[in-house]
Amino acid sequence: MSDDDTTPAGTNWAGNIHYAASAVIAPTSVDELQRAVTSNDKVTALGSRHSFNRVADTDGVQVTLGAMPAFVEIDESKRVARVAAGLTHAQAAAELDAKGWALANMASLPHISVAGAVSTGTHGSGVRNPSLAQSVVGVEIVRASGDIEAVGADDPSLDAHRVGIGALGVITALHLAIEPRFEVAQTVHTGLGWDVVEERFEEIMSAGYSVSMFTGFGDDGIRQIWTKRRTDRDDPTVDLAALGAVAGVEAIHPVPGSDVAGVTEQQGRPGPWHERLPHFRSAFTPSAGAEIQCEYLLPAADAVDAIANLRAIGAELAPVLYVSEIRRIAADTAWLAPSSERDSVAMHFTFHRDDAAVAAVLPLIDDALAPFDARPHWGKVSSMTPERMHAVFPRLEAFAALADEKDRGGRFRNAFLRAVLG
Ligand SMILES: Cc1cc2nc3c(=O)[nH]c(=O)nc-3n(C[C@H](O)[C@H](O)[C@H](O)COP(=O)(O)OP(=O)(O)OC[C@H]3O[C@@H](n4cnc5c(N)ncnc54)[C@H](O)[C@@H]3O)c2cc1C
């Protein structure tokens, strides 16, 4: 968890949000958590503070699970792990790996909390990998009444709970599908022309278990291609060198000039899944934070057209953009996953932490991606209106009705949720 979990009225990781919360409560048991929920009018669960918008804010109190008992309990016969919600992915993954197990995928940063990640539809990459929330097969959650409920795989509302944006209660444990541990070899190539990408986008994105492209949407095309191959699978390959890309011989950071000590091992050296699937090492605390992220997910079939629209605004993006990342995500069943019910491509932007400059380019991105009914990431910034959110997330109304039912007094309904859910 982040260093300042007990700081009242702190900030998010990036420092672009100063929380309005009057206090941060850190219960040490489920009993204490239940009391914290029922004794406060307004309560919002706080994960590791890695979101860039006000989804984790409240004008009441935030509760962090950082002081709750940490556990990863493995049921080998069911291939399910019961994981304490406040653990980071790095903590859960190390424990799973030590016992011979793995999660299917991870996000770029392993420092993010397990519950916070799934609650916003966080994803890694891979044409066959849905978002991290799809691994959730059960949820233990404290409701506004203080009651704790278990939502199992046979409960029709599980798909609503998978990506719950904090609106349904405070999750205490997640039951995650696991598989035997595996190894991954990561390579990074640089330099791929737009003409090749236009012609062979899906083929390149399929050439590995997880593939990411980094670009600035400028004339230099794709700057880096990160390919993560499972050593236990025979995925198709693409000879990127034959297409003009150059294999990295030294560690490469997605943002030129940044410290390569923080990136996971490259040059094709195989290693444990949790030390290759994220781009960044868990032992390395990313010092930056001086950034703001925005991301939209749209149908994978529209990737090339969407890239063309973003290239058309490349000059406007350039002064405020560190780098963009393009990833593929398989369709989810979670109601509010930005990748819900459609194989998706994600267009991600890491901007300089300049609120005004970012606010100026967000509508341009919105417009560029609107023809594809792009859906924003719940944990990142966007300029999309609530009306438009309802148009692009077809289950949002049903989700709002469920949130009303589970949280009648609106204890968990912060300003962000009020704007989107009503
Ligand atoms: C450097 C960096 C890299 C990132 N990389 C990726 C990436 O690769 N892919 C991607 O998709 N996203 C990525 N993100 C975005 C990030 O995964 C999401 O913002 C995620 O929600 C952050 O999790 P958190 O624990 O920090 O949650 P917070 O920001 O603290 O909270 C987010 C939401 O989760 C809810 N929540 C948290 N804990 C609980 C709980 N116990 N019960 C109920 N609700 C809860 C909060 O109420 C809030 O609604 C990245 C962010 C950063 C800063």
GROMACS .gro file of C-alpha atoms and ligand atoms in nm:
model
  475
    1MET     CA    1   0.000   0.000   0.000
    2SER     CA    2   0.112   0.357  -0.042
    3ASP     CA    3   0.317   0.520   0.233
    4ASP     CA    4   0.058   0.769   0.339
    5ASP     CA    5  -0.244   0.545   0.384
    6THR     CA    6  -0.319   0.686   0.728
    7THR     CA    7  -0.274   1.049   0.633
    8PRO     CA    8  -0.600   1.238   0.668
    9ALA     CA    9  -0.707   1.420   0.354
   10GLY     CA   10  -0.406   1.313   0.148
   11THR     CA   11  -0.352   1.296  -0.223
   12ASN     CA   12  -0.354   1.028  -0.488
   13TRP     CA   13  -0.027   0.872  -0.608
   14ALA     CA   14   0.011   1.119  -0.892
   15GLY     CA   15  -0.057   1.419  -0.668
   16ASN     CA   16  -0.311   1.567  -0.911
   17ILE     CA   17  -0.601   1.494  -0.672
   18HIS     CA   18  -0.623   1.634  -0.320
   19TYR     CA   19  -0.884   1.422  -0.150
   20ALA     CA   20  -1.173   1.602   0.016
   21ALA     CA   21  -1.212   1.323   0.276
   22SER     CA   22  -1.213   1.439   0.636
   23ALA     CA   23  -1.020   1.130   0.753
   24VAL     CA   24  -0.873   0.801   0.644
   25ILE     CA   25  -0.976   0.512   0.869
   26ALA     CA   26  -0.760   0.200   0.874
   27PRO     CA   27  -0.955  -0.082   1.044
   28THR     CA   28  -0.757  -0.383   1.159
   29SER     CA   29  -1.041  -0.638   1.140
   30VAL     CA   30  -1.367  -0.699   0.955
   31ASP     CA   31  -1.556  -0.603   1.277
   32GLU     CA   32  -1.380  -0.269   1.287
   33LEU     CA   33  -1.445  -0.217   0.918
   34GLN     CA   34  -1.816  -0.288   0.967
   35ARG     CA   35  -1.828  -0.032   1.250
   36ALA     CA   36  -1.639   0.222   1.037
   37VAL     CA   37  -1.897   0.180   0.762
   38THR     CA   38  -2.208   0.207   0.980
   39SER     CA   39  -2.083   0.491   1.195
   40ASN     CA   40  -2.014   0.727   0.905
   41ASP     CA   41  -2.268   0.879   0.666
   42LYS     CA   42  -2.032   0.883   0.370
   43VAL     CA   43  -1.768   0.616   0.316
   44THR     CA   44  -1.542   0.538   0.021
   45ALA     CA   45  -1.298   0.249  -0.004
   46LEU     CA   46  -0.945   0.358  -0.082
   47GLY     CA   47  -0.699   0.124  -0.248
   48SER     CA   48  -0.339   0.214  -0.322
   49ARG     CA   49  -0.440   0.561  -0.454
   50HIS     CA   50  -0.331   0.501  -0.810
   51SER     CA   51  -0.641   0.644  -0.980
   52PHE     CA   52  -0.612   0.981  -1.147
   53ASN     CA   53  -0.967   1.107  -1.094
   54ARG     CA   54  -1.204   1.142  -0.797
   55VAL     CA   55  -1.342   0.787  -0.811
   56ALA     CA   56  -1.181   0.709  -0.470
   57ASP     CA   57  -1.262   1.046  -0.311
   58THR     CA   58  -1.546   1.140  -0.075
   59ASP     CA   59  -1.658   1.430   0.138
   60GLY     CA   60  -1.697   1.175   0.418
   61VAL     CA   61  -1.430   0.926   0.525
   62GLN     CA   62  -1.206   0.695   0.325
   63VAL     CA   63  -1.137   0.345   0.452
   64THR     CA   64  -0.814   0.173   0.365
   65LEU     CA   65  -0.764  -0.199   0.415
   66GLY     CA   66  -0.387  -0.164   0.456
   67ALA     CA   67  -0.397  -0.262   0.825
   68MET     CA   68  -0.634  -0.559   0.779
   69PRO     CA   69  -0.498  -0.914   0.802
   70ALA     CA   70  -0.309  -1.009   0.486
   71PHE     CA   71  -0.392  -1.351   0.343
   72VAL     CA   72  -0.370  -1.552   0.022
   73GLU     CA   73  -0.552  -1.883   0.072
   74ILE     CA   74  -0.526  -2.132  -0.210
   75ASP     CA   75  -0.784  -2.398  -0.293
   76GLU     CA   76  -0.581  -2.615  -0.529
   77SER     CA   77  -0.871  -2.840  -0.625
   78LYS     CA   78  -1.086  -2.545  -0.736
   79ARG     CA   79  -0.790  -2.343  -0.866
   80VAL     CA   80  -0.909  -2.042  -0.672
   81ALA     CA   81  -0.720  -1.811  -0.436
   82ARG     CA   82  -0.898  -1.612  -0.165
   83VAL     CA   83  -0.700  -1.289  -0.149
   84ALA     CA   84  -0.724  -1.004   0.105
   85ALA     CA   85  -0.863  -0.708  -0.088
   86GLY     CA   86  -0.605  -0.458   0.032
   87LEU     CA   87  -0.301  -0.651  -0.085
   88THR     CA   88  -0.110  -0.515  -0.379
   89HIS     CA   89  -0.071  -0.732  -0.687
   90ALA     CA   90   0.300  -0.758  -0.606
   91GLN     CA   91   0.222  -0.901  -0.261
   92ALA     CA   92  -0.046  -1.142  -0.384
   93ALA     CA   93   0.162  -1.253  -0.682
   94ALA     CA   94   0.476  -1.327  -0.478
   95GLU     CA   95   0.272  -1.544  -0.242
   96LEU     CA   96   0.096  -1.727  -0.525
   97ASP     CA   97   0.417  -1.785  -0.717
   98ALA     CA   98   0.595  -1.922  -0.408
   99LYS     CA   99   0.320  -2.182  -0.381
  100GLY     CA  100   0.336  -2.274  -0.750
  101TRP     CA  101   0.042  -2.066  -0.876
  102ALA     CA  102  -0.019  -1.767  -1.101
  103LEU     CA  103  -0.278  -1.512  -1.207
  104ALA     CA  104  -0.354  -1.499  -1.578
  105ASN     CA  105  -0.236  -1.140  -1.620
  106MET     CA  106  -0.118  -0.824  -1.448
  107ALA     CA  107  -0.124  -0.449  -1.509
  108SER     CA  108   0.188  -0.251  -1.598
  109LEU     CA  109   0.246  -0.155  -1.235
  110PRO     CA  110   0.236  -0.426  -0.965
  111HIS     CA  111   0.205  -0.178  -0.676
  112ILE     CA  112  -0.170  -0.136  -0.735
  113SER     CA  113  -0.416  -0.294  -0.488
  114VAL     CA  114  -0.601  -0.604  -0.600
  115ALA     CA  115  -0.946  -0.463  -0.511
  116GLY     CA  116  -0.877  -0.118  -0.653
  117ALA     CA  117  -0.756  -0.267  -0.979
  118VAL     CA  118  -1.055  -0.490  -1.045
  119SER     CA  119  -1.297  -0.220  -0.925
  120THR     CA  120  -1.197   0.006  -1.215
  121GLY     CA  121  -1.161  -0.258  -1.488
  122THR     CA  122  -0.781  -0.244  -1.487
  123HIS     CA  123  -0.618  -0.458  -1.756
  124GLY     CA  124  -0.287  -0.574  -1.894
  125SER     CA  125  -0.254  -0.677  -2.258
  126GLY     CA  126  -0.311  -0.986  -2.473
  127VAL     CA  127  -0.555  -1.073  -2.748
  128ARG     CA  128  -0.683  -1.359  -2.536
  129ASN     CA  129  -0.654  -1.187  -2.196
  130PRO     CA  130  -0.962  -1.008  -2.060
  131SER     CA  131  -0.932  -0.747  -1.785
  132LEU     CA  132  -0.809  -0.851  -1.439
  133ALA     CA  133  -1.169  -0.843  -1.313
  134GLN     CA  134  -1.255  -1.145  -1.525
  135SER     CA  135  -1.044  -1.358  -1.286
  136VAL     CA  136  -1.282  -1.272  -1.002
  137VAL     CA  137  -1.504  -1.570  -0.920
  138GLY     CA  138  -1.625  -1.449  -0.582
  139VAL     CA  139  -1.646  -1.131  -0.377
  140GLU     CA  140  -1.677  -1.076   0.001
  141ILE     CA  141  -1.816  -0.730   0.062
  142VAL     CA  142  -1.934  -0.512   0.350
  143ARG     CA  143  -2.260  -0.340   0.256
  144ALA     CA  144  -2.389  -0.003   0.372
  145SER     CA  145  -2.586  -0.184   0.647
  146GLY     CA  146  -2.258  -0.323   0.782
  147ASP     CA  147  -2.359  -0.675   0.683
  148ILE     CA  148  -2.098  -0.880   0.506
  149GLU     CA  149  -2.216  -1.068   0.198
  150ALA     CA  150  -2.053  -1.328  -0.024
  151VAL     CA  151  -2.124  -1.302  -0.398
  152GLY     CA  152  -2.033  -1.633  -0.559
  153ALA     CA  153  -1.983  -1.757  -0.912
  154ASP     CA  154  -2.348  -1.870  -0.928
  155ASP     CA  155  -2.481  -1.526  -0.834
  156PRO     CA  156  -2.611  -1.339  -1.141
  157SER     CA  157  -2.484  -1.012  -0.992
  158LEU     CA  158  -2.120  -1.128  -0.991
  159ASP     CA  159  -2.063  -0.950  -1.323
  160ALA     CA  160  -2.181  -0.625  -1.164
  161HIS     CA  161  -1.950  -0.676  -0.867
  162ARG     CA  162  -1.642  -0.752  -1.076
  163VAL     CA  163  -1.604  -0.385  -1.170
  164GLY     CA  164  -1.792  -0.210  -0.889
  165ILE     CA  165  -1.622   0.137  -0.886
  166GLY     CA  166  -1.665   0.139  -0.508
  167ALA     CA  167  -2.042   0.179  -0.538
  168LEU     CA  168  -2.160  -0.154  -0.398
  169GLY     CA  169  -1.966  -0.169  -0.070
  170VAL     CA  170  -1.620  -0.231   0.068
  171ILE     CA  171  -1.467  -0.551  -0.064
  172THR     CA  172  -1.275  -0.744   0.202
  173ALA     CA  173  -1.166  -1.045  -0.006
  174LEU     CA  174  -1.164  -1.150  -0.369
  175HIS     CA  175  -1.173  -1.506  -0.493
  176LEU     CA  176  -0.948  -1.517  -0.799
  177ALA     CA  177  -0.909  -1.790  -1.061
  178ILE     CA  178  -0.551  -1.915  -1.064
  179GLU     CA  179  -0.342  -2.144  -1.281
  180PRO     CA  180  -0.010  -2.322  -1.235
  181ARG     CA  181   0.283  -2.081  -1.232
  182PHE     CA  182   0.443  -2.013  -1.570
  183GLU     CA  183   0.742  -1.832  -1.712
  184VAL     CA  184   0.751  -1.543  -1.955
  185ALA     CA  185   1.028  -1.407  -2.177
  186GLN     CA  186   1.006  -1.039  -2.263
  187THR     CA  187   1.165  -0.865  -2.561
  188VAL     CA  188   1.151  -0.500  -2.660
  189HIS     CA  189   1.190  -0.386  -3.020
  190THR     CA  190   1.214  -0.025  -3.134
  191GLY     CA  191   1.094   0.148  -3.449
  192LEU     CA  192   0.804   0.026  -3.656
  193GLY     CA  193   0.650   0.231  -3.937
  194TRP     CA  194   0.280   0.317  -3.945
  195ASP     CA  195   0.243   0.143  -4.281
  196VAL     CA  196   0.342  -0.191  -4.125
  197VAL     CA  197   0.118  -0.131  -3.824
  198GLU     CA  198  -0.180  -0.047  -4.045
  199GLU     CA  199  -0.134  -0.361  -4.249
  200ARG     CA  200  -0.053  -0.606  -3.970
  201PHE     CA  201  -0.191  -0.460  -3.647
  202GLU     CA  202  -0.378  -0.765  -3.521
  203GLU     CA  203  -0.104  -1.004  -3.630
  204ILE     CA  204   0.159  -0.808  -3.435
  205MET     CA  205  -0.065  -0.778  -3.129
  206SER     CA  206  -0.116  -1.156  -3.141
  207ALA     CA  207   0.255  -1.235  -3.156
  208GLY     CA  208   0.290  -1.311  -2.787
  209TYR     CA  209   0.086  -1.371  -2.473
  210SER     CA  210   0.089  -0.997  -2.407
  211VAL     CA  211   0.198  -0.729  -2.653
  212SER     CA  212   0.215  -0.351  -2.603
  213MET     CA  213   0.303  -0.078  -2.851
  214PHE     CA  214   0.437   0.259  -2.737
  215THR     CA  215   0.402   0.567  -2.954
  216GLY     CA  216   0.356   0.943  -2.951
  217PHE     CA  217   0.116   0.928  -3.251
  218GLY     CA  218   0.377   1.129  -3.443
  219ASP     CA  219   0.556   1.061  -3.769
  220ASP     CA  220   0.808   0.836  -3.593
  221GLY     CA  221   0.544   0.561  -3.581
  222ILE     CA  222   0.559   0.295  -3.311
  223ARG     CA  223   0.860   0.365  -3.090
  224GLN     CA  224   0.864   0.039  -2.894
  225ILE     CA  225   0.696  -0.303  -2.909
  226TRP     CA  226   0.702  -0.501  -2.583
  227THR     CA  227   0.637  -0.871  -2.644
  228LYS     CA  228   0.581  -1.106  -2.351
  229ARG     CA  229   0.587  -1.472  -2.456
  230ARG     CA  230   0.491  -1.763  -2.232
  231THR     CA  231   0.758  -2.029  -2.248
  232ASP     CA  232   0.495  -2.302  -2.203
  233ARG     CA  233   0.296  -2.197  -2.511
  234ASP     CA  234   0.361  -2.201  -2.877
  235ASP     CA  235   0.204  -1.868  -2.973
  236PRO     CA  236   0.250  -1.744  -3.329
  237THR     CA  237   0.552  -1.521  -3.381
  238VAL     CA  238   0.612  -1.224  -3.603
  239ASP     CA  239   0.963  -1.145  -3.718
  240LEU     CA  240   0.965  -0.781  -3.609
  241ALA     CA  241   1.322  -0.739  -3.730
  242ALA     CA  242   1.212  -0.836  -4.082
  243LEU     CA  243   0.947  -0.562  -4.055
  244GLY     CA  244   1.211  -0.302  -3.976
  245ALA     CA  245   1.211  -0.301  -3.594
  246VAL     CA  246   1.532  -0.339  -3.395
  247ALA     CA  247   1.563  -0.576  -3.098
  248GLY     CA  248   1.680  -0.397  -2.783
  249VAL     CA  249   2.019  -0.508  -2.655
  250GLU     CA  250   1.993  -0.307  -2.333
  251ALA     CA  251   1.700  -0.241  -2.100
  252ILE     CA  252   1.460   0.017  -2.242
  253HIS     CA  253   1.210   0.237  -2.053
  254PRO     CA  254   0.882   0.338  -2.222
  255VAL     CA  255   0.958   0.702  -2.140
  256PRO     CA  256   1.297   0.793  -2.287
  257GLY     CA  257   1.535   0.929  -2.025
  258SER     CA  258   1.364   0.750  -1.734
  259ASP     CA  259   1.557   0.515  -1.506
  260VAL     CA  260   1.574   0.167  -1.661
  261ALA     CA  261   1.641   0.019  -1.316
  262GLY     CA  262   1.266   0.018  -1.271
  263VAL     CA  263   1.167  -0.188  -1.577
  264THR     CA  264   1.119  -0.564  -1.575
  265GLU     CA  265   1.383  -0.788  -1.731
  266GLN     CA  266   1.397  -0.781  -2.113
  267GLN     CA  267   1.621  -0.934  -2.387
  268GLY     CA  268   1.414  -1.253  -2.390
  269ARG     CA  269   1.543  -1.386  -2.058
  270PRO     CA  270   1.270  -1.612  -1.918
  271GLY     CA  271   1.149  -1.549  -1.563
  272PRO     CA  272   0.846  -1.582  -1.336
  273TRP     CA  273   0.514  -1.453  -1.473
  274HIS     CA  274   0.484  -1.177  -1.208
  275GLU     CA  275   0.832  -1.042  -1.287
  276ARG     CA  276   0.764  -1.010  -1.661
  277LEU     CA  277   0.393  -0.937  -1.715
  278PRO     CA  278   0.414  -0.591  -1.547
  279HIS     CA  279   0.639  -0.341  -1.722
  280PHE     CA  280   0.772  -0.220  -1.387
  281ARG     CA  281   0.950  -0.405  -1.108
  282SER     CA  282   0.774  -0.442  -0.774
  283ALA     CA  283   1.093  -0.383  -0.574
  284PHE     CA  284   1.137  -0.046  -0.740
  285THR     CA  285   0.912   0.229  -0.608
  286PRO     CA  286   0.822   0.445  -0.906
  287SER     CA  287   0.941   0.784  -0.795
  288ALA     CA  288   0.763   0.983  -1.063
  289GLY     CA  289   0.393   1.030  -1.011
  290ALA     CA  290   0.423   1.364  -1.189
  291GLU     CA  291   0.189   1.244  -1.460
  292ILE     CA  292  -0.177   1.219  -1.548
  293GLN     CA  293  -0.316   0.919  -1.735
  294CYS     CA  294  -0.612   0.890  -1.969
  295GLU     CA  295  -0.727   0.576  -2.151
  296TYR     CA  296  -1.007   0.468  -2.381
  297LEU     CA  297  -1.107   0.120  -2.490
  298LEU     CA  298  -1.280   0.059  -2.823
  299PRO     CA  299  -1.356  -0.238  -3.049
  300ALA     CA  300  -1.034  -0.407  -3.161
  301ALA     CA  301  -1.160  -0.413  -3.518
  302ASP     CA  302  -1.147  -0.031  -3.522
  303ALA     CA  303  -0.786  -0.008  -3.402
  304VAL     CA  304  -0.632   0.108  -3.728
  305ASP     CA  305  -0.900   0.374  -3.792
  306ALA     CA  306  -0.866   0.495  -3.433
  307ILE     CA  307  -0.489   0.524  -3.472
  308ALA     CA  308  -0.544   0.736  -3.786
  309ASN     CA  309  -0.773   0.972  -3.591
  310LEU     CA  310  -0.518   1.002  -3.310
  311ARG     CA  311  -0.235   1.066  -3.554
  312ALA     CA  312  -0.442   1.354  -3.690
  313ILE     CA  313  -0.420   1.523  -3.346
  314GLY     CA  314  -0.061   1.408  -3.280
  315ALA     CA  315   0.080   1.762  -3.302
  316GLU     CA  316  -0.166   1.888  -3.037
  317LEU     CA  317  -0.090   1.593  -2.809
  318ALA     CA  318   0.289   1.610  -2.840
  319PRO     CA  319   0.367   1.903  -2.603
  320VAL     CA  320   0.180   1.742  -2.313
  321LEU     CA  321   0.239   1.373  -2.383
  322TYR     CA  322   0.514   1.158  -2.232
  323VAL     CA  323   0.404   0.849  -2.422
  324SER     CA  324   0.099   0.651  -2.538
  325GLU     CA  325   0.053   0.277  -2.505
  326ILE     CA  326  -0.164   0.059  -2.728
  327ARG     CA  327  -0.282  -0.273  -2.582
  328ARG     CA  328  -0.530  -0.548  -2.670
  329ILE     CA  329  -0.783  -0.685  -2.425
  330ALA     CA  330  -1.021  -0.977  -2.481
  331ALA     CA  331  -1.392  -0.932  -2.415
  332ASP     CA  332  -1.508  -0.934  -2.051
  333THR     CA  333  -1.843  -1.023  -1.901
  334ALA     CA  334  -1.818  -0.758  -1.624
  335TRP     CA  335  -2.096  -0.503  -1.678
  336LEU     CA  336  -1.878  -0.197  -1.635
  337ALA     CA  337  -1.546  -0.322  -1.770
  338PRO     CA  338  -1.445  -0.086  -2.050
  339SER     CA  339  -1.374  -0.410  -2.238
  340SER     CA  340  -1.721  -0.549  -2.157
  341GLU     CA  341  -1.863  -0.777  -2.426
  342ARG     CA  342  -1.621  -0.670  -2.695
  343ASP     CA  343  -1.265  -0.758  -2.793
  344SER     CA  344  -1.095  -0.429  -2.734
  345VAL     CA  345  -0.796  -0.216  -2.811
  346ALA     CA  346  -0.687   0.031  -2.542
  347MET     CA  347  -0.544   0.372  -2.632
  348HIS     CA  348  -0.357   0.500  -2.329
  349PHE     CA  349  -0.195   0.841  -2.274
  350THR     CA  350   0.060   0.932  -2.005
  351PHE     CA  351   0.060   1.311  -1.989
  352HIS     CA  352   0.277   1.558  -1.803
  353ARG     CA  353   0.109   1.662  -1.479
  354ASP     CA  354  -0.024   1.987  -1.617
  355ASP     CA  355  -0.396   1.999  -1.539
  356ALA     CA  356  -0.478   2.284  -1.776
  357ALA     CA  357  -0.283   2.142  -2.071
  358VAL     CA  358  -0.434   1.796  -2.017
  359ALA     CA  359  -0.784   1.940  -1.986
  360ALA     CA  360  -0.731   2.113  -2.322
  361VAL     CA  361  -0.644   1.792  -2.510
  362LEU     CA  362  -0.899   1.557  -2.348
  363PRO     CA  363  -1.190   1.677  -2.566
  364LEU     CA  364  -0.974   1.626  -2.876
  365ILE     CA  365  -0.917   1.261  -2.778
  366ASP     CA  366  -1.284   1.224  -2.691
  367ASP     CA  367  -1.383   1.351  -3.037
  368ALA     CA  368  -1.118   1.142  -3.214
  369LEU     CA  369  -1.244   0.822  -3.052
  370ALA     CA  370  -1.617   0.899  -3.034
  371PRO     CA  371  -1.692   0.734  -3.373
  372PHE     CA  372  -1.587   0.403  -3.216
  373ASP     CA  373  -1.802   0.435  -2.902
  374ALA     CA  374  -1.484   0.437  -2.698
  375ARG     CA  375  -1.522   0.380  -2.325
  376PRO     CA  376  -1.302   0.560  -2.070
  377HIS     CA  377  -1.102   0.378  -1.800
  378TRP     CA  378  -1.276   0.427  -1.464
  379GLY     CA  379  -0.952   0.518  -1.286
  380LYS     CA  380  -0.819   0.773  -1.534
  381VAL     CA  381  -0.919   1.120  -1.654
  382SER     CA  382  -1.157   1.189  -1.942
  383SER     CA  383  -1.385   1.468  -2.055
  384MET     CA  384  -1.680   1.241  -2.125
  385THR     CA  385  -2.023   1.357  -2.005
  386PRO     CA  386  -2.244   1.130  -1.791
  387GLU     CA  387  -2.493   1.111  -2.082
  388ARG     CA  388  -2.223   0.983  -2.311
  389MET     CA  389  -2.106   0.737  -2.044
  390HIS     CA  390  -2.457   0.590  -2.040
  391ALA     CA  391  -2.448   0.562  -2.417
  392VAL     CA  392  -2.119   0.373  -2.428
  393PHE     CA  393  -2.170   0.155  -2.117
  394PRO     CA  394  -2.500  -0.018  -2.196
  395ARG     CA  395  -2.525  -0.176  -1.848
  396LEU     CA  396  -2.469   0.147  -1.655
  397GLU     CA  397  -2.837   0.196  -1.579
  398ALA     CA  398  -2.876  -0.159  -1.452
  399PHE     CA  399  -2.563  -0.109  -1.242
  400ALA     CA  400  -2.703   0.213  -1.095
  401ALA     CA  401  -3.024   0.029  -1.002
  402LEU     CA  402  -2.825  -0.244  -0.828
  403ALA     CA  403  -2.615   0.017  -0.645
  404ASP     CA  404  -2.938   0.188  -0.529
  405GLU     CA  405  -3.065  -0.147  -0.399
  406LYS     CA  406  -2.743  -0.239  -0.219
  407ASP     CA  407  -2.677   0.111  -0.083
  408ARG     CA  408  -3.020   0.264  -0.017
  409GLY     CA  409  -2.898   0.564   0.181
  410GLY     CA  410  -2.618   0.643  -0.063
  411ARG     CA  411  -2.339   0.587   0.191
  412PHE     CA  412  -2.092   0.488  -0.081
  413ARG     CA  413  -2.220   0.740  -0.339
  414ASN     CA  414  -1.942   1.000  -0.372
  415ALA     CA  415  -1.952   1.299  -0.608
  416PHE     CA  416  -1.790   1.100  -0.891
  417LEU     CA  417  -2.054   0.826  -0.861
  418ARG     CA  418  -2.341   1.075  -0.822
  419ALA     CA  419  -2.240   1.235  -1.151
  420VAL     CA  420  -2.235   0.903  -1.335
  421LEU     CA  421  -2.504   0.701  -1.157
  422GLY     CA  422  -2.738   0.975  -1.045
  423LIG     C1  423   0.170   0.415  -1.274
  423LIG     C2  424   0.033   0.358  -1.301
  423LIG     C3  425   0.022   0.252  -1.389
  423LIG     C4  426  -0.104   0.200  -1.418
  423LIG     N1  427  -0.112   0.094  -1.504
  423LIG     C5  428  -0.232   0.047  -1.541
  423LIG     C6  429  -0.243  -0.060  -1.634
  423LIG     O1  430  -0.144  -0.118  -1.676
  423LIG     N2  431  -0.367  -0.096  -1.673
  423LIG     C7  432  -0.478  -0.035  -1.629
  423LIG     O2  433  -0.588  -0.072  -1.671
  423LIG     N3  434  -0.473   0.063  -1.534
  423LIG     C8  435  -0.352   0.104  -1.491
  423LIG     N4  436  -0.345   0.204  -1.396
  423LIG     C9  437  -0.470   0.253  -1.335
  423LIG    C10  438  -0.498   0.180  -1.204
  423LIG     O3  439  -0.488   0.039  -1.223
  423LIG    C11  440  -0.640   0.208  -1.153
  423LIG     O4  441  -0.655   0.346  -1.133
  423LIG    C12  442  -0.672   0.132  -1.024
  423LIG     O5  443  -0.804   0.153  -0.988
  423LIG    C13  444  -0.587   0.175  -0.910
  423LIG     O6  445  -0.612   0.090  -0.800
  423LIG     P1  446  -0.598   0.147  -0.653
  423LIG     O7  447  -0.584   0.034  -0.558
  423LIG     O8  448  -0.494   0.250  -0.649
  423LIG     O9  449  -0.742   0.209  -0.632
  423LIG     P2  450  -0.785   0.356  -0.587
  423LIG    O10  451  -0.741   0.453  -0.688
  423LIG    O11  452  -0.746   0.379  -0.447
  423LIG    O12  453  -0.944   0.335  -0.599
  423LIG    C14  454  -1.002   0.310  -0.725
  423LIG    C15  455  -1.145   0.259  -0.708
  423LIG    O13  456  -1.145   0.131  -0.645
  423LIG    C16  457  -1.231   0.134  -0.533
  423LIG     N5  458  -1.180   0.043  -0.432
  423LIG    C17  459  -1.053   0.033  -0.387
  423LIG     N6  460  -1.047  -0.061  -0.290
  423LIG    C18  461  -1.172  -0.111  -0.276
  423LIG    C19  462  -1.231  -0.207  -0.192
  423LIG     N7  463  -1.161  -0.275  -0.101
  423LIG     N8  464  -1.364  -0.231  -0.203
  423LIG    C20  465  -1.438  -0.165  -0.294
  423LIG     N9  466  -1.387  -0.072  -0.376
  423LIG    C21  467  -1.256  -0.045  -0.367
  423LIG    C22  468  -1.230   0.279  -0.487
  423LIG    O14  469  -1.342   0.311  -0.407
  423LIG    C23  470  -1.233   0.349  -0.621
  423LIG    O15  471  -1.364   0.345  -0.672
  423LIG    C24  472  -0.221   0.255  -1.360
  423LIG    C25  473  -0.208   0.361  -1.269
  423LIG    C26  474  -0.082   0.411  -1.238
  423LIG    C27  475  -0.070   0.522  -1.139
   0.00000   0.00000   0.00000
